[in-house]
PDB file of C-alpha atoms in Angstrom:
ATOM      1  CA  UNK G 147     -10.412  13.598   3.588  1.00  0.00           C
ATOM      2  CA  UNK G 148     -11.634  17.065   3.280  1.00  0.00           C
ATOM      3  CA  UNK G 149     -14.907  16.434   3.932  1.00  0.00           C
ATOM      4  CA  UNK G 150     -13.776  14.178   7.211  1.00  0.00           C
ATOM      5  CA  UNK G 151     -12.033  17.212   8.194  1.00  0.00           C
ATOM      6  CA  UNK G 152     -15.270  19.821   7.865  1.00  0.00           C
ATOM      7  CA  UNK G 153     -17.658  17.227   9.460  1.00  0.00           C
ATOM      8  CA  UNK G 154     -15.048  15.861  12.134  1.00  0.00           C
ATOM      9  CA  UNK G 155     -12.481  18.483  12.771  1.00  0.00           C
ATOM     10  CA  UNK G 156      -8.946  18.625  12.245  1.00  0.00           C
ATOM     11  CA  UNK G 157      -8.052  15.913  14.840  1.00  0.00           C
ATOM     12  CA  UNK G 158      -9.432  13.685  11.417  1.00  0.00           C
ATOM     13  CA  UNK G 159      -6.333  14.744   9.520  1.00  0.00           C
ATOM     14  CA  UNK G 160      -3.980  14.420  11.973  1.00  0.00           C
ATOM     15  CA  UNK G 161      -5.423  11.227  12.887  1.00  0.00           C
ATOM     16  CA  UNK G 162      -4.505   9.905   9.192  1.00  0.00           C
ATOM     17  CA  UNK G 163      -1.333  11.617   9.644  1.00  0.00           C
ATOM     18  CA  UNK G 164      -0.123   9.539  11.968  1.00  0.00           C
ATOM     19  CA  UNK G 165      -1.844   6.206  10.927  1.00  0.00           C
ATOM     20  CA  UNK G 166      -0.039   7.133   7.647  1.00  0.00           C
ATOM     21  CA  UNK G 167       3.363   7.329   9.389  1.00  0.00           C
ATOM     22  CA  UNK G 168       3.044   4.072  11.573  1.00  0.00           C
ATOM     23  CA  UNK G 169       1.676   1.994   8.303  1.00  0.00           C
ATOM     24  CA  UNK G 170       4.818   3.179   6.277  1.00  0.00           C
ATOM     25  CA  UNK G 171       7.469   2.419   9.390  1.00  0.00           C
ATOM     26  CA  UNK G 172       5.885  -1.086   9.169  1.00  0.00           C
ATOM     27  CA  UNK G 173       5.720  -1.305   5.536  1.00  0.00           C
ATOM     28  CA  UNK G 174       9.651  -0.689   5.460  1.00  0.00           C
ATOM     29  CA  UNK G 175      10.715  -2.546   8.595  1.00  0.00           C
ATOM     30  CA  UNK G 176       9.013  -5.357   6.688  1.00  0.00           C
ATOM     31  CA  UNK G 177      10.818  -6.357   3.832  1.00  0.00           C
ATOM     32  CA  UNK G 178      14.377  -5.040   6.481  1.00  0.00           C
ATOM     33  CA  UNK G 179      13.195  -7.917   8.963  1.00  0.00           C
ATOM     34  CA  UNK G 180      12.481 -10.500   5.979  1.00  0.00           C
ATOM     35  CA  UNK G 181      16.254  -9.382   4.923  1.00  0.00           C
ATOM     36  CA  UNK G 182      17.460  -9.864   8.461  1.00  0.00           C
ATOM     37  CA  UNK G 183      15.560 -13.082   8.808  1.00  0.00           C
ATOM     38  CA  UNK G 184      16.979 -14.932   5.467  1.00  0.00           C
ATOM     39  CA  UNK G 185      20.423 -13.883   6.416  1.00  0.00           C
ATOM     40  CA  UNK G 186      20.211 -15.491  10.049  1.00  0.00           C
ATOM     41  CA  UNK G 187      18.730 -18.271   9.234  1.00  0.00           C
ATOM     42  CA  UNK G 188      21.598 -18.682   6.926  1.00  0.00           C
ATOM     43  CA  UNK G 189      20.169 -17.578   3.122  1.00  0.00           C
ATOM     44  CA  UNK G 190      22.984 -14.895   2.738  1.00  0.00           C
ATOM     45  CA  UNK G 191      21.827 -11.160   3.022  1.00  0.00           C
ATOM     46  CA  UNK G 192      20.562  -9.927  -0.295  1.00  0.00           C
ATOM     47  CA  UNK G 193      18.667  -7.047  -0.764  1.00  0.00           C
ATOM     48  CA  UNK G 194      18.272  -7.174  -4.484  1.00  0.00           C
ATOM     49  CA  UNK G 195      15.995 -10.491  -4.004  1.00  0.00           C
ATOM     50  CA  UNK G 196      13.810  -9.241  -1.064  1.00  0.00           C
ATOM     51  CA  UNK G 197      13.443  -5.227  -2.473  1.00  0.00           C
ATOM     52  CA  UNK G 198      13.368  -6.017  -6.335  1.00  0.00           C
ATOM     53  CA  UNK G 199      13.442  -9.328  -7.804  1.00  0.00           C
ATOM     54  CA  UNK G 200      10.006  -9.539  -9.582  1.00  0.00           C
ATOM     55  CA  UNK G 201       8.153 -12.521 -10.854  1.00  0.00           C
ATOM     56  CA  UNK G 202       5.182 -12.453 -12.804  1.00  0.00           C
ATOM     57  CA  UNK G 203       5.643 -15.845 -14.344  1.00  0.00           C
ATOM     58  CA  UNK G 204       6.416 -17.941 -10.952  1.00  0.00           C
ATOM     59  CA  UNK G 205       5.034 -20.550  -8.948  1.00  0.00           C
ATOM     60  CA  UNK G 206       2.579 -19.006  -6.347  1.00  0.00           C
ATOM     61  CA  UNK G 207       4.497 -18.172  -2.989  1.00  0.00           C
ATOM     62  CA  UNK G 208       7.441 -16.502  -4.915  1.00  0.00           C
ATOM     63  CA  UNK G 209       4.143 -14.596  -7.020  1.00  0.00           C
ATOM     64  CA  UNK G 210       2.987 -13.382  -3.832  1.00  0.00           C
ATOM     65  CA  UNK G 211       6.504 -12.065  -2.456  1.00  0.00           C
ATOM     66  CA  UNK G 212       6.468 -10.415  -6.285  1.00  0.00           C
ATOM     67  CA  UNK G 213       3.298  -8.489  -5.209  1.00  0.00           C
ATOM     68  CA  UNK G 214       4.705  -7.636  -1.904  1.00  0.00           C
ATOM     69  CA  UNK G 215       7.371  -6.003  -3.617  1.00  0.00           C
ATOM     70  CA  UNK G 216       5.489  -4.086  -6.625  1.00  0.00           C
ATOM     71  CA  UNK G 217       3.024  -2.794  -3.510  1.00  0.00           C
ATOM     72  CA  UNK G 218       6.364  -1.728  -1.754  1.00  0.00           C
ATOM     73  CA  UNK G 219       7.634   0.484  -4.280  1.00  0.00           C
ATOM     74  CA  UNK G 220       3.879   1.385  -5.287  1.00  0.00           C
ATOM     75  CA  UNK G 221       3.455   2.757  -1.577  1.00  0.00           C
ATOM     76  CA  UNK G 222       6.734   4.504  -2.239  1.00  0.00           C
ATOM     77  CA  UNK G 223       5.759   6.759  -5.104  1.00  0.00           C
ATOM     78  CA  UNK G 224       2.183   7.419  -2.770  1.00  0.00           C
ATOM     79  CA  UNK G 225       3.730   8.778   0.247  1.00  0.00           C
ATOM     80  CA  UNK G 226       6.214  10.975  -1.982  1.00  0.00           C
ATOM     81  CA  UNK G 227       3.665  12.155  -3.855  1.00  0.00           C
ATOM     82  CA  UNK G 228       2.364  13.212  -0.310  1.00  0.00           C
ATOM     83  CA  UNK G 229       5.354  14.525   1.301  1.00  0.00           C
ATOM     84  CA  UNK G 230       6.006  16.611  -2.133  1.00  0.00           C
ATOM     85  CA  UNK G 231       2.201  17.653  -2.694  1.00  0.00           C
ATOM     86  CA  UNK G 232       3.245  21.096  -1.920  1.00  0.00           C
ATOM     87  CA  UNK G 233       6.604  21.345  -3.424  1.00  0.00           C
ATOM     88  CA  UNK G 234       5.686  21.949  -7.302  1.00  0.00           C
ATOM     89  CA  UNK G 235       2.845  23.366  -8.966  1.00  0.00           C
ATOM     90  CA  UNK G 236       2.653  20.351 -10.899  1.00  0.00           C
ATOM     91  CA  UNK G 237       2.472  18.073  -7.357  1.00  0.00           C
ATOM     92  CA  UNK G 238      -0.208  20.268  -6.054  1.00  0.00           C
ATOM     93  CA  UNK G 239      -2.247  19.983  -8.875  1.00  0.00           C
ATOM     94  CA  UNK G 240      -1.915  16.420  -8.842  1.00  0.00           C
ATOM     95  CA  UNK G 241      -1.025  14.310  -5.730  1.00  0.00           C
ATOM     96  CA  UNK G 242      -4.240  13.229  -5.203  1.00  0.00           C
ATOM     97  CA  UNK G 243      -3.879  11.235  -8.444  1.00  0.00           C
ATOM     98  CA  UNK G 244      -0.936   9.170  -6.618  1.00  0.00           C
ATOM     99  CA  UNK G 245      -2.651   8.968  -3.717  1.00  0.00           C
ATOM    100  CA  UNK G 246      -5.308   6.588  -5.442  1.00  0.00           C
ATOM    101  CA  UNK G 247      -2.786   4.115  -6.156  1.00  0.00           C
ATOM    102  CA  UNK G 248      -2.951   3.315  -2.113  1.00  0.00           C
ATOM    103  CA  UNK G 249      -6.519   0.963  -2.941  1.00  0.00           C
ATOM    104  CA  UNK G 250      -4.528  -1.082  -5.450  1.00  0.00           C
ATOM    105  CA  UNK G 251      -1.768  -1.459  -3.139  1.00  0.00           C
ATOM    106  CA  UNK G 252      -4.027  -2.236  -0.018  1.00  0.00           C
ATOM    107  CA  UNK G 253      -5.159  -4.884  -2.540  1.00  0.00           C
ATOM    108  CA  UNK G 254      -2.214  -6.301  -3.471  1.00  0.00           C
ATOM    109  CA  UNK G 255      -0.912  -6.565   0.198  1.00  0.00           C
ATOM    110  CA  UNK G 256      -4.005  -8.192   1.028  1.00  0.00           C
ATOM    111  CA  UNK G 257      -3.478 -10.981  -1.545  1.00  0.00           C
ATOM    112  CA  UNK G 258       0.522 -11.280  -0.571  1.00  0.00           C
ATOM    113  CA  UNK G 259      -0.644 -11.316   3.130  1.00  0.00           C
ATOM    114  CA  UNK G 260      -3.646 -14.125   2.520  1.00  0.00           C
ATOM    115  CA  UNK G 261      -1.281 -16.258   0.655  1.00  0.00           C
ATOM    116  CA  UNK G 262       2.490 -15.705   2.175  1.00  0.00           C
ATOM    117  CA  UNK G 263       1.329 -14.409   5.968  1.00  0.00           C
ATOM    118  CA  UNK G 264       1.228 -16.847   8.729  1.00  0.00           C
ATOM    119  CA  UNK G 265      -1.057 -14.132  10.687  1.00  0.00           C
ATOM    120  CA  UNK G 266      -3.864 -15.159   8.135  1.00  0.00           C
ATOM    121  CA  UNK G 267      -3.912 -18.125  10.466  1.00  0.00           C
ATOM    122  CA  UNK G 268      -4.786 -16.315  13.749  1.00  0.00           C
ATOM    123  CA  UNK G 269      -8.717 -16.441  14.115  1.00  0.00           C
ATOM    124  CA  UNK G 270      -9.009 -12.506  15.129  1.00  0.00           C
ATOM    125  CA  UNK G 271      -7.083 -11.174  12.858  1.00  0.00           C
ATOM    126  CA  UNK G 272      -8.395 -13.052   9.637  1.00  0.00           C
ATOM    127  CA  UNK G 273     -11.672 -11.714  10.997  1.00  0.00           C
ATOM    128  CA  UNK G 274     -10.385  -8.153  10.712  1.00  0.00           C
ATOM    129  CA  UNK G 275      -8.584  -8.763   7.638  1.00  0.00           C
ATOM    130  CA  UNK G 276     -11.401  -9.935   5.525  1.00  0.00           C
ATOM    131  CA  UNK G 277     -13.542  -7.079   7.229  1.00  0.00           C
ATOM    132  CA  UNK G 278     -11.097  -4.385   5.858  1.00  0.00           C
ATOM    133  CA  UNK G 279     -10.509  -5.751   2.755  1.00  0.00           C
ATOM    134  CA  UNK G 280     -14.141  -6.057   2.036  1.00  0.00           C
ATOM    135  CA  UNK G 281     -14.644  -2.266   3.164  1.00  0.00           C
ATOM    136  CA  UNK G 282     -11.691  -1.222   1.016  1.00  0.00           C
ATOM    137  CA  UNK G 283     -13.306  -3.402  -2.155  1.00  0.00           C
ATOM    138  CA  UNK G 284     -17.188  -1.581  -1.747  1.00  0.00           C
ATOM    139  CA  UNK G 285     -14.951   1.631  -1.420  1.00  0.00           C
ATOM    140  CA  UNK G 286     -12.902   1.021  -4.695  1.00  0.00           C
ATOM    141  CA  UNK G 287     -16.364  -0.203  -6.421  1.00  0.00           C
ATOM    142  CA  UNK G 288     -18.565   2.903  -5.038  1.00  0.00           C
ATOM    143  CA  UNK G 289     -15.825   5.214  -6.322  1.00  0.00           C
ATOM    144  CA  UNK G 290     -15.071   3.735  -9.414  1.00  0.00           C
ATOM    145  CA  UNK G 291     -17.017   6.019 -11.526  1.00  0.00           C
ATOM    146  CA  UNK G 292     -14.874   8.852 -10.126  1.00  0.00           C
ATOM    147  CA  UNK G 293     -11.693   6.915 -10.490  1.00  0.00           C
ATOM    148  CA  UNK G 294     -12.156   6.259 -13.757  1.00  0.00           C
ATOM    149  CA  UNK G 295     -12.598   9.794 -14.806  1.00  0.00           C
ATOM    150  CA  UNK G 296      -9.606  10.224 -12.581  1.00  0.00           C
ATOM    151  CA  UNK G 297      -7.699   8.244 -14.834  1.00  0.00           C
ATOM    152  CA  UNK G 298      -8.636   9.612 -17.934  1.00  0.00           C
ATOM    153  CA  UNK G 299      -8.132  13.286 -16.667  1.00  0.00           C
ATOM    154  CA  UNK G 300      -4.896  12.126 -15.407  1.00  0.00           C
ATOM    155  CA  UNK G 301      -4.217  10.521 -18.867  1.00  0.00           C
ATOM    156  CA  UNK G 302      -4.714  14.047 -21.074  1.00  0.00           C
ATOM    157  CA  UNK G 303      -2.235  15.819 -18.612  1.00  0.00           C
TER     158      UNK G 303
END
């Protein structure tokens, strides 16, 4: 982002800012709407099921809600690690190393939204999805050199 920033200006970082801030309103009105949605169409109202049960083991649609959730509480621990970056020593140091985890999440949404999403079935926006997800995989793959390092560093501390 820094480098955005120098070549771009600061309009770059506010920019992300914001697209930050819209993407996690979505990401929690989400799972709130599924919640709303099971309980009017007359599945009861249980939060437990739509913000934690996890299934690894499953048969695929109730796998795919399972990596909607793990990406929910994955995106979680990222934007904390954001809001806090500047609140210990120990965040500053290190909330970049959370922020990584958003490519694994954009991944795992990806595969929950292919298989579970009825918007996978609108021409324009299956166009855009596969675009974006292909951009995010060459990103993941040109940076995994530096990720990996990342990991390790992150590992010793």
């Amino acid at each position: 982002m820094q480098k955005w920033t120098e070549k771009l200006g600061g309009w770059v970082f506010k920019f992300h800012i914001t697209n930050g801030v819209f993407i996690y309103l979505l990401v929690v009105l989400h799972p709130v709407f599924f919640m709303l949605s099971n309980y009017f169409y007359g599945r009861g109202f249980d939060p437990f099921y739509v913000f934690t049960q996890v299934c690894v083991l499953c048969k695929p649609p109730e796998l795919y809600y399972s990596l909607g959730r793990i990406s929910f509480w994955l995106i979680n621990i990222a934007v904390f690690a954001g809001l806090f970056r500047t609140a210990t020593p120990y965040m500053r140091a290190n909330w970049r190393k959370f922020h990584v985890i958003n490519y694994l999440v954009f991944l795992l949404v990806g595969i929950h939204g292919f298989f579970n999403g009825t918007d996978f079935r609108i021409k324009p926006f299956f166009t855009f999805a596969i675009i974006a997800y292909l951009i995010v995989v060459y990103t993941i793959i040109r940076k995994l050199p530096s990720l990996f390092s990342f990991l390790k560093n992150w590992l010793r501390s």
